[in-house]
Structures are given as structure tokens and as C-alpha cells.
PDB file of N, CA and C in Angstrom:
ATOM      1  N   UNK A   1     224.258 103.914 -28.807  1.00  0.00           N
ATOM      2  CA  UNK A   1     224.668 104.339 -27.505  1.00  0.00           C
ATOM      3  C   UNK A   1     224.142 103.319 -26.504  1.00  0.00           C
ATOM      4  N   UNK A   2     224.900 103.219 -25.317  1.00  0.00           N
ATOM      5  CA  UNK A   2     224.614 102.188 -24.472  1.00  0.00           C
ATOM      6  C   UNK A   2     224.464 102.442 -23.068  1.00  0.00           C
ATOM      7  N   UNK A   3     223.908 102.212 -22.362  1.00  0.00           N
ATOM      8  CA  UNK A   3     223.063 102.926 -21.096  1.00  0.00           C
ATOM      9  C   UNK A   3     222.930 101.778 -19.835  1.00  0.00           C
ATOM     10  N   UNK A   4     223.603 101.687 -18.930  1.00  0.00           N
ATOM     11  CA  UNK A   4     223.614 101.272 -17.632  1.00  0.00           C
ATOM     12  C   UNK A   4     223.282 101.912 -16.741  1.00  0.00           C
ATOM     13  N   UNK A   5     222.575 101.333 -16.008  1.00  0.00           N
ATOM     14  CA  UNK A   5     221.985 101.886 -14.363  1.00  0.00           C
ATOM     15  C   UNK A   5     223.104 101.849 -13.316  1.00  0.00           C
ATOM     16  N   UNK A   6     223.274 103.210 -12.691  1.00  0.00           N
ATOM     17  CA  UNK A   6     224.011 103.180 -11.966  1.00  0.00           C
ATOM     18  C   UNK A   6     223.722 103.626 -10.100  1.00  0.00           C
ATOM     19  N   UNK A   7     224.446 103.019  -9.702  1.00  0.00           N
ATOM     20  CA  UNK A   7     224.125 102.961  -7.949  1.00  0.00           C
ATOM     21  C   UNK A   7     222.591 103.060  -7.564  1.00  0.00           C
ATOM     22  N   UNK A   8     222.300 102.441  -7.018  1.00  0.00           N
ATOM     23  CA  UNK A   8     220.941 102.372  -6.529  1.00  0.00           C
ATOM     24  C   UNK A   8     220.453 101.978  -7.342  1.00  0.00           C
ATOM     25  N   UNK A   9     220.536 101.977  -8.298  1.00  0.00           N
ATOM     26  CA  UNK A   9     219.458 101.063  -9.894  1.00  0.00           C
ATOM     27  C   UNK A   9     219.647  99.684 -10.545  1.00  0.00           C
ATOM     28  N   UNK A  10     218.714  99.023 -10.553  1.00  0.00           N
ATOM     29  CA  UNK A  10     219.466  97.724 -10.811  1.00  0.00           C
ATOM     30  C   UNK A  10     220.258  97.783 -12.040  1.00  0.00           C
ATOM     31  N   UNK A  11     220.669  96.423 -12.390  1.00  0.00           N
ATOM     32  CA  UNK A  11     221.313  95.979 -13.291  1.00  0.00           C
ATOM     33  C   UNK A  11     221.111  96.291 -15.277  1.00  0.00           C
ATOM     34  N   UNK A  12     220.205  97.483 -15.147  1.00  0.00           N
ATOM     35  CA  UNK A  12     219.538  97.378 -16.355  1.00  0.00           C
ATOM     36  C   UNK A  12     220.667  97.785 -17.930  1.00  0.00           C
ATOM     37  N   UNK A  13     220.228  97.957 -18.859  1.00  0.00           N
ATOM     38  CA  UNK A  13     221.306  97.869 -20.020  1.00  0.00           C
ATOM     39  C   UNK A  13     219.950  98.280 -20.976  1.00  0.00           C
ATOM     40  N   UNK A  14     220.569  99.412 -21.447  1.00  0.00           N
ATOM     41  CA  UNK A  14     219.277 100.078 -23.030  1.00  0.00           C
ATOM     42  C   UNK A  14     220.249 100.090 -23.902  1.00  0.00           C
ATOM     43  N   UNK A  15     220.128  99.793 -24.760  1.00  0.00           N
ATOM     44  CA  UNK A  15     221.045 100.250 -26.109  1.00  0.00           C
ATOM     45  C   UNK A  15     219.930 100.897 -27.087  1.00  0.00           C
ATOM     46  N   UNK A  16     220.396 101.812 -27.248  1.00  0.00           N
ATOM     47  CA  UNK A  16     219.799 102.914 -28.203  1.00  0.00           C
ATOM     48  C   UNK A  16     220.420 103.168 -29.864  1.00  0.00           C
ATOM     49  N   UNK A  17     219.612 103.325 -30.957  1.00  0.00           N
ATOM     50  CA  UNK A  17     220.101 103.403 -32.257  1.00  0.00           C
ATOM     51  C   UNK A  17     220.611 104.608 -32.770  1.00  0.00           C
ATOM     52  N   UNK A  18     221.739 104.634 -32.553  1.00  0.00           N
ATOM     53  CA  UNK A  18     222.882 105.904 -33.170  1.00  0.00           C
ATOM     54  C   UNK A  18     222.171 106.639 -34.149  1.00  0.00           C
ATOM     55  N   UNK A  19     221.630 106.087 -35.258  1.00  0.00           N
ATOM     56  CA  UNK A  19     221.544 106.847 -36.073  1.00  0.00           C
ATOM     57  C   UNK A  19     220.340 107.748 -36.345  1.00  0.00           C
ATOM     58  N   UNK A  20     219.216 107.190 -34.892  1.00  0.00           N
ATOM     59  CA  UNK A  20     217.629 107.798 -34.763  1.00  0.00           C
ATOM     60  C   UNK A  20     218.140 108.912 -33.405  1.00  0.00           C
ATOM     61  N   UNK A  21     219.224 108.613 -32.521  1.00  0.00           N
ATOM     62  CA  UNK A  21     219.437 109.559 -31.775  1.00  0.00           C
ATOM     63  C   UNK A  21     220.118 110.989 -32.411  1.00  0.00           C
ATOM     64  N   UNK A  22     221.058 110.765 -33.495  1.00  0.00           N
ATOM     65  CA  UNK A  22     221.117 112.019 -34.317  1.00  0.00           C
ATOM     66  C   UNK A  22     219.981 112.444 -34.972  1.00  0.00           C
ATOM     67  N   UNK A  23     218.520 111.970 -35.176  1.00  0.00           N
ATOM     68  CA  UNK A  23     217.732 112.602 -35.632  1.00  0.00           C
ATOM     69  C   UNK A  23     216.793 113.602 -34.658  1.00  0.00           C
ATOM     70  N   UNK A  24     217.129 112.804 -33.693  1.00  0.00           N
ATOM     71  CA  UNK A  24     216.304 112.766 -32.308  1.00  0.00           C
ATOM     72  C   UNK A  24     215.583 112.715 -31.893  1.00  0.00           C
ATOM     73  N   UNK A  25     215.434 111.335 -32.419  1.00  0.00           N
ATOM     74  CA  UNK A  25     214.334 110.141 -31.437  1.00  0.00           C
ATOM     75  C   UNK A  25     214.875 109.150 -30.938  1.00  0.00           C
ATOM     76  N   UNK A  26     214.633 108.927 -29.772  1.00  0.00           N
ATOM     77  CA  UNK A  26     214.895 107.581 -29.394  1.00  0.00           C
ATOM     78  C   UNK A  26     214.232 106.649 -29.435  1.00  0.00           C
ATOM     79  N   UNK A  27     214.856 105.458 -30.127  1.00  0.00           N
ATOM     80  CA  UNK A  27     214.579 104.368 -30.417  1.00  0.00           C
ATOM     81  C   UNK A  27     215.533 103.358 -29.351  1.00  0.00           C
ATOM     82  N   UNK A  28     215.041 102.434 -28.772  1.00  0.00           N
ATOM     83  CA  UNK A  28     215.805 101.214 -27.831  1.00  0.00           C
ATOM     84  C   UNK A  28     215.508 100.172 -28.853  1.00  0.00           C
ATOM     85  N   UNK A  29     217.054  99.602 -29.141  1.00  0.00           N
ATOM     86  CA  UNK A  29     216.815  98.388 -29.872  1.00  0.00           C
ATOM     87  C   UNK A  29     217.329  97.080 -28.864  1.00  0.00           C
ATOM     88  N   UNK A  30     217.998  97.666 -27.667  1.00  0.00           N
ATOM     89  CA  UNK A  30     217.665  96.349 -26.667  1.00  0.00           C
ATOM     90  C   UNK A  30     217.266  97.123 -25.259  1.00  0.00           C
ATOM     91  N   UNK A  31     216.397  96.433 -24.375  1.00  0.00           N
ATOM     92  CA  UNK A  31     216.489  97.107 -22.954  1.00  0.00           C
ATOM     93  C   UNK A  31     216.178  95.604 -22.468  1.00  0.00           C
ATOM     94  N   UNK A  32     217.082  95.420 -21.513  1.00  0.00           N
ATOM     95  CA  UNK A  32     217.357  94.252 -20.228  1.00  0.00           C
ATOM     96  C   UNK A  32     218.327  94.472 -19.216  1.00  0.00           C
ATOM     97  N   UNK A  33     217.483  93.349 -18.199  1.00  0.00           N
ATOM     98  CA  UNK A  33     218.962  93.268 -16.629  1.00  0.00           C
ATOM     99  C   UNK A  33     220.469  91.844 -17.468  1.00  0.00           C
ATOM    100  N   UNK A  34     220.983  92.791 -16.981  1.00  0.00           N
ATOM    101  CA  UNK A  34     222.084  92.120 -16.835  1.00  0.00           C
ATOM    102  C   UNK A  34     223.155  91.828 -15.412  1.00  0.00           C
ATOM    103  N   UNK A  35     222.192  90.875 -15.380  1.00  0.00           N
ATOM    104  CA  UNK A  35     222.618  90.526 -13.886  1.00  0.00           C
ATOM    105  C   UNK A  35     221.037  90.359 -12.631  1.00  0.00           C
ATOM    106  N   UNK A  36     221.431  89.918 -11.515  1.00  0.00           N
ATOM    107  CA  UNK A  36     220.635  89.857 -10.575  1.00  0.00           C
ATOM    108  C   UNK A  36     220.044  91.245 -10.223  1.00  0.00           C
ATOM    109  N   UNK A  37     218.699  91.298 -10.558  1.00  0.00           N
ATOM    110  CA  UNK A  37     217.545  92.378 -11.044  1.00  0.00           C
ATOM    111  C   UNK A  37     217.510  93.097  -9.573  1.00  0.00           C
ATOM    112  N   UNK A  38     217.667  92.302  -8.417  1.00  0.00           N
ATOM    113  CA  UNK A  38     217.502  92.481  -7.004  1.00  0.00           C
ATOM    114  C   UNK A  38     219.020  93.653  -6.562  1.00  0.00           C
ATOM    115  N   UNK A  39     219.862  93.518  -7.188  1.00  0.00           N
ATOM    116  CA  UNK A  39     221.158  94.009  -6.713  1.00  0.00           C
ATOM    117  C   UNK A  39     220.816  95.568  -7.361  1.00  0.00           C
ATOM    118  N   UNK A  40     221.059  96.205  -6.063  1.00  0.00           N
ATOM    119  CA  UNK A  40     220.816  97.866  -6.161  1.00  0.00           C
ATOM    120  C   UNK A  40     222.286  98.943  -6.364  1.00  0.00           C
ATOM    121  N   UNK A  41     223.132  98.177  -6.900  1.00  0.00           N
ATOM    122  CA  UNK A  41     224.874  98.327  -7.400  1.00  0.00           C
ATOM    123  C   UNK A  41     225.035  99.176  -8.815  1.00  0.00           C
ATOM    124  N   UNK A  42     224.246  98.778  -9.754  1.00  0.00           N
ATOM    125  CA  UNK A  42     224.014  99.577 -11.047  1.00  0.00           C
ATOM    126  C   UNK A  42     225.038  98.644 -11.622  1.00  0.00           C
ATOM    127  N   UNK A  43     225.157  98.914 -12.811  1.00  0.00           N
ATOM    128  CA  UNK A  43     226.263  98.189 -13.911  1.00  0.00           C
ATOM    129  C   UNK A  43     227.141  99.161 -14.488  1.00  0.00           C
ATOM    130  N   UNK A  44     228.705  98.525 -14.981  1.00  0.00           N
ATOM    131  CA  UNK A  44     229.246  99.292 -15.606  1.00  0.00           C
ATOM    132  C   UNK A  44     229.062  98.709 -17.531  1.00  0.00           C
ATOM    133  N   UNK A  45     229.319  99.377 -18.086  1.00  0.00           N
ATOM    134  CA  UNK A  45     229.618  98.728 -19.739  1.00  0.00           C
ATOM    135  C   UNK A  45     230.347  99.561 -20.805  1.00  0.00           C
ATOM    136  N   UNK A  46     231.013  98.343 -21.497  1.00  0.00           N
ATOM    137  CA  UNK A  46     231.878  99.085 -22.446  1.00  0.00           C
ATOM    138  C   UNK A  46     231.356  97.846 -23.806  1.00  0.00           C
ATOM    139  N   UNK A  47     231.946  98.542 -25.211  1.00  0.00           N
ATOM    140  CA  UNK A  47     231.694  98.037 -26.056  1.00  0.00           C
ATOM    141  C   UNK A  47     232.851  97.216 -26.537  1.00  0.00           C
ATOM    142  N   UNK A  48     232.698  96.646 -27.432  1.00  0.00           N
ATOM    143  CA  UNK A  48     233.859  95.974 -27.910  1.00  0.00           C
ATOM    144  C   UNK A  48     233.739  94.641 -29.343  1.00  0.00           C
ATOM    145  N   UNK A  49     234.158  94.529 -30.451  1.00  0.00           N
ATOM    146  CA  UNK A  49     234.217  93.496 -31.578  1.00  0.00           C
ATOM    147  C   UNK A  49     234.919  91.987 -30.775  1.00  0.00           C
ATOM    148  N   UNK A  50     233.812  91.378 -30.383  1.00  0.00           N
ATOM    149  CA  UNK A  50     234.880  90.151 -29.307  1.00  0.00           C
ATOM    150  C   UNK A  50     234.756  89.389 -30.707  1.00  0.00           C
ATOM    151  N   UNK A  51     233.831  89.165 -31.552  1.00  0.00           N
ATOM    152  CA  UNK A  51     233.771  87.835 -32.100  1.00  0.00           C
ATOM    153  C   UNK A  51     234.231  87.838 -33.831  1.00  0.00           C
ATOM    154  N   UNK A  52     234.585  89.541 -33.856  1.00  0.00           N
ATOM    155  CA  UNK A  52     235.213  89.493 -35.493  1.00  0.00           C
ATOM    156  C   UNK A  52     233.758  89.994 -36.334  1.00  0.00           C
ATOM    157  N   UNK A  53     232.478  90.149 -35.966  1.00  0.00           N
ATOM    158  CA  UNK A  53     231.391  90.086 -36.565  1.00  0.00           C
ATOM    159  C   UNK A  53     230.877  91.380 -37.036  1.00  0.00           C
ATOM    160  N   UNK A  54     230.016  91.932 -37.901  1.00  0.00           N
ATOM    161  CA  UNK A  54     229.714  93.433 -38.029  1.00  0.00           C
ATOM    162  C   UNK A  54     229.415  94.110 -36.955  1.00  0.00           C
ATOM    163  N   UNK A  55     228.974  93.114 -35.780  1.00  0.00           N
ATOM    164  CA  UNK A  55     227.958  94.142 -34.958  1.00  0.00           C
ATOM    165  C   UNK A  55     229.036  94.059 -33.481  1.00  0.00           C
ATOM    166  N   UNK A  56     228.870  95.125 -32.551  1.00  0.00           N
ATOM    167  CA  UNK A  56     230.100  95.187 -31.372  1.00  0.00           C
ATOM    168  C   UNK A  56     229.077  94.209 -30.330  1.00  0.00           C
ATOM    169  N   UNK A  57     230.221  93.986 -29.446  1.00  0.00           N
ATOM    170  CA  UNK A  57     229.682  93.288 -28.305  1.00  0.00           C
ATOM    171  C   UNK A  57     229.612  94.015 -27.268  1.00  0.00           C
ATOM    172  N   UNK A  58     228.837  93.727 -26.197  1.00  0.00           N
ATOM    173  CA  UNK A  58     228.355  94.467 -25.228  1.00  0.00           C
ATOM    174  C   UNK A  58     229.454  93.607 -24.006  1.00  0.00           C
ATOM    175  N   UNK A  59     230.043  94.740 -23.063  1.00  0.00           N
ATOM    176  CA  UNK A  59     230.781  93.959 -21.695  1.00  0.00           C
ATOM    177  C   UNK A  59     230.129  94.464 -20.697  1.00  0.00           C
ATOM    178  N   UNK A  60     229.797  93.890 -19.647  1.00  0.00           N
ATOM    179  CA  UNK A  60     229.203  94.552 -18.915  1.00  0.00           C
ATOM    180  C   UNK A  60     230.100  93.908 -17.268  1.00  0.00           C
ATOM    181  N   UNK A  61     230.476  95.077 -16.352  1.00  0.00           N
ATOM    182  CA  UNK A  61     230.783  95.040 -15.171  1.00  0.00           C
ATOM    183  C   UNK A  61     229.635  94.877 -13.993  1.00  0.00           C
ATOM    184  N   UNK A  62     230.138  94.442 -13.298  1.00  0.00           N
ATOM    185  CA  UNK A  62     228.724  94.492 -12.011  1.00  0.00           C
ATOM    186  C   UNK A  62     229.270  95.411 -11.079  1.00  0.00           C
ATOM    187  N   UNK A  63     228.045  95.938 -10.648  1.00  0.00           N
ATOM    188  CA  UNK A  63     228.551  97.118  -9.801  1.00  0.00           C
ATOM    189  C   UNK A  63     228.437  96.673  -8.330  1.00  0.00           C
ATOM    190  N   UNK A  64     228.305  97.913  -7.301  1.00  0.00           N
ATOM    191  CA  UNK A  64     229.009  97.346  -6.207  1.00  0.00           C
ATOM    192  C   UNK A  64     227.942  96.230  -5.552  1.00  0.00           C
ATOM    193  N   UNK A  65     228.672  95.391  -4.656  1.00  0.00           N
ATOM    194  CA  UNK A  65     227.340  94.877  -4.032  1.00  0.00           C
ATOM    195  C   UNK A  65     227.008  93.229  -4.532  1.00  0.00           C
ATOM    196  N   UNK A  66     227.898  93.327  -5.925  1.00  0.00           N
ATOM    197  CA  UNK A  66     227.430  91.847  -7.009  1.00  0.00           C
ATOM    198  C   UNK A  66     228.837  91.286  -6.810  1.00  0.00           C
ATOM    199  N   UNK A  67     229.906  91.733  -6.159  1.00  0.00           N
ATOM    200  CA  UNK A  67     231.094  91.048  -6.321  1.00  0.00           C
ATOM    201  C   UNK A  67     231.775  91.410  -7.433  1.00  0.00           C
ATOM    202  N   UNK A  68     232.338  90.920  -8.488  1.00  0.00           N
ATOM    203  CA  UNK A  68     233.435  91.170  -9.555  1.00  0.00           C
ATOM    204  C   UNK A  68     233.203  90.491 -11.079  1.00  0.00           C
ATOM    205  N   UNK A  69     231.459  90.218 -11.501  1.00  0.00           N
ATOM    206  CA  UNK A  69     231.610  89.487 -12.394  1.00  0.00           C
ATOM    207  C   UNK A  69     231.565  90.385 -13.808  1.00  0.00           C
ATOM    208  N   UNK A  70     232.077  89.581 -14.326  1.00  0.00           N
ATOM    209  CA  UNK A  70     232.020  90.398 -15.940  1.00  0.00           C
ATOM    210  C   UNK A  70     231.258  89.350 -16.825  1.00  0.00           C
ATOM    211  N   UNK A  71     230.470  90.371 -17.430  1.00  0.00           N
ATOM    212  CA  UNK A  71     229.474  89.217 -18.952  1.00  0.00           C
ATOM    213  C   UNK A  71     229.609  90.131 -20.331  1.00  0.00           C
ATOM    214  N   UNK A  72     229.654  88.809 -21.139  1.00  0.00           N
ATOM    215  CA  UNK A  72     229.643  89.433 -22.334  1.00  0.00           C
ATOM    216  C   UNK A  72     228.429  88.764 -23.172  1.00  0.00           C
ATOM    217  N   UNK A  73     227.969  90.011 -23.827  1.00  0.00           N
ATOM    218  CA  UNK A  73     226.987  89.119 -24.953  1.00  0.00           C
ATOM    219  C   UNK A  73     227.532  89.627 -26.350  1.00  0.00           C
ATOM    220  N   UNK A  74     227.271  89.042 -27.150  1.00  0.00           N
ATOM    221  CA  UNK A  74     227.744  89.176 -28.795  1.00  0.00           C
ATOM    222  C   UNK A  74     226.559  90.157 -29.065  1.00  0.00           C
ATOM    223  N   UNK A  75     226.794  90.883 -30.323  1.00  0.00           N
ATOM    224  CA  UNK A  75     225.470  91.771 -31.115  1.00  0.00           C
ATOM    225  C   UNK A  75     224.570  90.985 -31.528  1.00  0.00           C
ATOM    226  N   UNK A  76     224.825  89.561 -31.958  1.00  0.00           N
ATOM    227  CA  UNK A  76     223.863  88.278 -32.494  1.00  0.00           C
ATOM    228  C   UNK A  76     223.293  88.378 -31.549  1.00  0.00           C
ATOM    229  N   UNK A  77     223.432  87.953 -30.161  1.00  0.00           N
ATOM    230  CA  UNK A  77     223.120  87.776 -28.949  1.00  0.00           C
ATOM    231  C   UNK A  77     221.967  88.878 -28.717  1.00  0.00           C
ATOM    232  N   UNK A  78     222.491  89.589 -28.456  1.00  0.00           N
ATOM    233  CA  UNK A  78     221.268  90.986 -28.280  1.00  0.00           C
ATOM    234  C   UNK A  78     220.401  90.683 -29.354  1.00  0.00           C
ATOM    235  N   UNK A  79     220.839  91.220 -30.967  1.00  0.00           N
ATOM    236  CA  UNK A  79     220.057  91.512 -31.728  1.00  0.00           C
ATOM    237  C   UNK A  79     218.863  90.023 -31.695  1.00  0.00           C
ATOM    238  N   UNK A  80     219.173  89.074 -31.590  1.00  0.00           N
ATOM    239  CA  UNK A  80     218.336  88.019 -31.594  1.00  0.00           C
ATOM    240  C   UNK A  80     217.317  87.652 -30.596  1.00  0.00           C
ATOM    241  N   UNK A  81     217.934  88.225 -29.240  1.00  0.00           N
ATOM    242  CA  UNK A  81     216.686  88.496 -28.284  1.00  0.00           C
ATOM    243  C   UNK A  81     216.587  89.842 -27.196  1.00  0.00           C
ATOM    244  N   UNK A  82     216.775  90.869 -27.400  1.00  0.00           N
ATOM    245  CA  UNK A  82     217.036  92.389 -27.041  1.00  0.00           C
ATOM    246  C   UNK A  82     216.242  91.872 -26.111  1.00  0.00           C
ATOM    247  N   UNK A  83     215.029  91.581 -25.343  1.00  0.00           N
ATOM    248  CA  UNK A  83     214.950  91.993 -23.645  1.00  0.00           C
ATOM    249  C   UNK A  83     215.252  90.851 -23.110  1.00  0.00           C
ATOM    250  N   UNK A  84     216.349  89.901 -23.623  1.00  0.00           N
ATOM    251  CA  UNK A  84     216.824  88.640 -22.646  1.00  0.00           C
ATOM    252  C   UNK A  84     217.709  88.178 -23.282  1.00  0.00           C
ATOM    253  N   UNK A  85     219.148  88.914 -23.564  1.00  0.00           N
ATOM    254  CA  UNK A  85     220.034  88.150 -24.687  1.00  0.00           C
ATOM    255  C   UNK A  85     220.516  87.101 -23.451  1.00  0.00           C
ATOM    256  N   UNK A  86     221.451  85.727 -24.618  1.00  0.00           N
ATOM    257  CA  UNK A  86     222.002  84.766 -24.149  1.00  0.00           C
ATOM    258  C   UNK A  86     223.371  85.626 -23.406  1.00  0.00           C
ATOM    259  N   UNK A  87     224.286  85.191 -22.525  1.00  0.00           N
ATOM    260  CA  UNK A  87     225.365  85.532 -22.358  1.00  0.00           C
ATOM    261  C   UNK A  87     226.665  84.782 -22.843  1.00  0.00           C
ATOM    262  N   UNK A  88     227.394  85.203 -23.349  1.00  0.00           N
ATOM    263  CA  UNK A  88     228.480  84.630 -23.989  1.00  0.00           C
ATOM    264  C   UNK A  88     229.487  84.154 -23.251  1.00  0.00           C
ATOM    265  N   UNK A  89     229.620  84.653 -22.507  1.00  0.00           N
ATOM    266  CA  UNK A  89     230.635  84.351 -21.445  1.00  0.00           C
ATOM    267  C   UNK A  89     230.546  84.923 -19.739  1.00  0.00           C
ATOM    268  N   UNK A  90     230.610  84.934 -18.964  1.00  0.00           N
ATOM    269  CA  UNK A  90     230.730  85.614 -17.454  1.00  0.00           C
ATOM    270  C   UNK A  90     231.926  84.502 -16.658  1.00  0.00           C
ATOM    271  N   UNK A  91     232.383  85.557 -16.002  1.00  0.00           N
ATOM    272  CA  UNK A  91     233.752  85.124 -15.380  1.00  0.00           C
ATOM    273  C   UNK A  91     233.269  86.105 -13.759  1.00  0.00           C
ATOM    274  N   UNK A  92     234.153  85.553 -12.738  1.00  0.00           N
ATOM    275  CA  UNK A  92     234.702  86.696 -11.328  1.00  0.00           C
ATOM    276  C   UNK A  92     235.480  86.351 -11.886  1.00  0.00           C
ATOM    277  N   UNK A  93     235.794  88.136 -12.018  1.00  0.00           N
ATOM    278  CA  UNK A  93     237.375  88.057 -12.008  1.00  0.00           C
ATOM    279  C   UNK A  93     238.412  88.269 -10.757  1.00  0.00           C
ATOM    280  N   UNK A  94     237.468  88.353  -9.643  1.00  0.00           N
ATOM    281  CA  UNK A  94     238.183  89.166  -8.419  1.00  0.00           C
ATOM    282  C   UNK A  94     237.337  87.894  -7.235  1.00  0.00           C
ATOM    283  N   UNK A  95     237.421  86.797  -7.096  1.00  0.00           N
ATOM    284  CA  UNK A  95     236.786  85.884  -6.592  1.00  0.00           C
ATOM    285  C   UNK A  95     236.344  86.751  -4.658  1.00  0.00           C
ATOM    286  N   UNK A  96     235.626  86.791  -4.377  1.00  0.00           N
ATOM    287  CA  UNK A  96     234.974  87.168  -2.902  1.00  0.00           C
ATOM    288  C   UNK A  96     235.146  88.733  -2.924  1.00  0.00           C
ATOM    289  N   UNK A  97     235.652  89.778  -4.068  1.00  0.00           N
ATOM    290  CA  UNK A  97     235.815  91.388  -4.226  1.00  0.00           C
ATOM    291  C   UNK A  97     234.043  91.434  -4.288  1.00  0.00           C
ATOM    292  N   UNK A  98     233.586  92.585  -3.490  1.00  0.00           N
ATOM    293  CA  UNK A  98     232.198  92.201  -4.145  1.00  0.00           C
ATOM    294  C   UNK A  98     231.689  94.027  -4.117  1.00  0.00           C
ATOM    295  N   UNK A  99     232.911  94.955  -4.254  1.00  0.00           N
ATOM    296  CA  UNK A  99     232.837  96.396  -4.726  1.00  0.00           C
ATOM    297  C   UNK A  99     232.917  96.200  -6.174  1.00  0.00           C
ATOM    298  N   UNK A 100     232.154  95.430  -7.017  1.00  0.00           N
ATOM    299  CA  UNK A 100     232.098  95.881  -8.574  1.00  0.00           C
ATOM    300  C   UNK A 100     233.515  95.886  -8.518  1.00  0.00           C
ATOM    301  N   UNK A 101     232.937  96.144 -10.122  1.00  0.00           N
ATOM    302  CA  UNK A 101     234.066  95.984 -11.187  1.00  0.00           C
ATOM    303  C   UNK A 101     233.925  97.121 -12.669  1.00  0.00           C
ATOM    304  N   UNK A 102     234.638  97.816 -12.798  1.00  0.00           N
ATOM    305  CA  UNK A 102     234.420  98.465 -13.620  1.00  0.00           C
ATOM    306  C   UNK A 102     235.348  97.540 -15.966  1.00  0.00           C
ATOM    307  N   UNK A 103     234.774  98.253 -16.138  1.00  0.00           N
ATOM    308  CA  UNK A 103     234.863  97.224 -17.509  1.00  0.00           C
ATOM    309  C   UNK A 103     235.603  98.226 -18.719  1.00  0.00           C
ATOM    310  N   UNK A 104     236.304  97.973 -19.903  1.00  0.00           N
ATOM    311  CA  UNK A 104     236.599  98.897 -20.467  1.00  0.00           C
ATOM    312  C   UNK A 104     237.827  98.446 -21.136  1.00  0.00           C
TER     313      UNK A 104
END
């Protein structure tokens, strides 16, 4: 399960392990900002297989306040450094929109 901060909270992103939350415990196997830590907009995120690989990729929207960018990190990405993955890609997609962007 995957967990974004929303309005008033920064940019943060937990991903939690499915299979310890049906036991019920939580376990975080990543927690980081994604995005400028200062921006009080929250994030949106959706999941998604971008790279063909076992593990899903994380998309993440910026919420209001950050403009329109979208980032993606791979599961390599996370799993290899969970409180600072690399980003795979970031785009504006809405160049000077700076009400977020929702992702999905």
C-alpha cells in the first residue's frame, strides 16, 4: 500500500508491505519526500509496471502549489534506496499550471 501526504503536508510517500498489513503490522519498506520538502500541497500517487519488471513503479503527482510535475521511480529504484530513491523520469506536464496534478 502506498501513502501520500495530502494538503498541508509535504511531499512525503510511505509504502507499506501488503502482506504484514494483512497480518497487522505495519511495516514501511520505503518512507521519503518526493518533491520539494518545503511545498505544503501534499502529493498525489498511483502505481504502475513502467519498466516490465516484477516489482510496480511508483507515479507520483505534485500537489497544489508545486505546479504540474509528475515523477516516476522504478521498484529497483525504491527498493535500492527506500528513504531517497533515484527518479526515473519527471516531466511538467502543464508548464506555469501550478494547482497540482493529479496521477493515475
Amino acid at each position: 500500500m502506498i501513502a501520500g501526504g495530502g494538503p498541508g503536508g509535504g511531499p512525503r510517500v510511505t509504502i507499506f508491505d501488503g502482506a504484514a498489513l494483512l497480518a497487522n503490522t505495519q511495516t514501511p519498506i520505503a518512507d521519503f519526500f518526493a518533491g520539494d520538502t518545503s511545498n505544503r500541497g501534499g502529493v498525489r500517487v498511483a502505481v504502475k509496471n513502467l519498466d516490465g519488471s516484477a516489482n510496480a513503479s511508483l507515479i507520483v503527482g505534485s500537489g497544489a502549489g508545486a505546479g504540474a510535475t509528475v515523477t516516476a521511480y522504478t521498484g529497483k529504484a525504491i527498493l535500492a534506496d527506500p528513504a531517497s530513491p533515484t527518479a526515473d523520469f519527471s516531466l511538467d506536464a502543464f508548464p506555469g499550471f501550478t494547482g497540482g496534478i493529479f496521477v493515475g
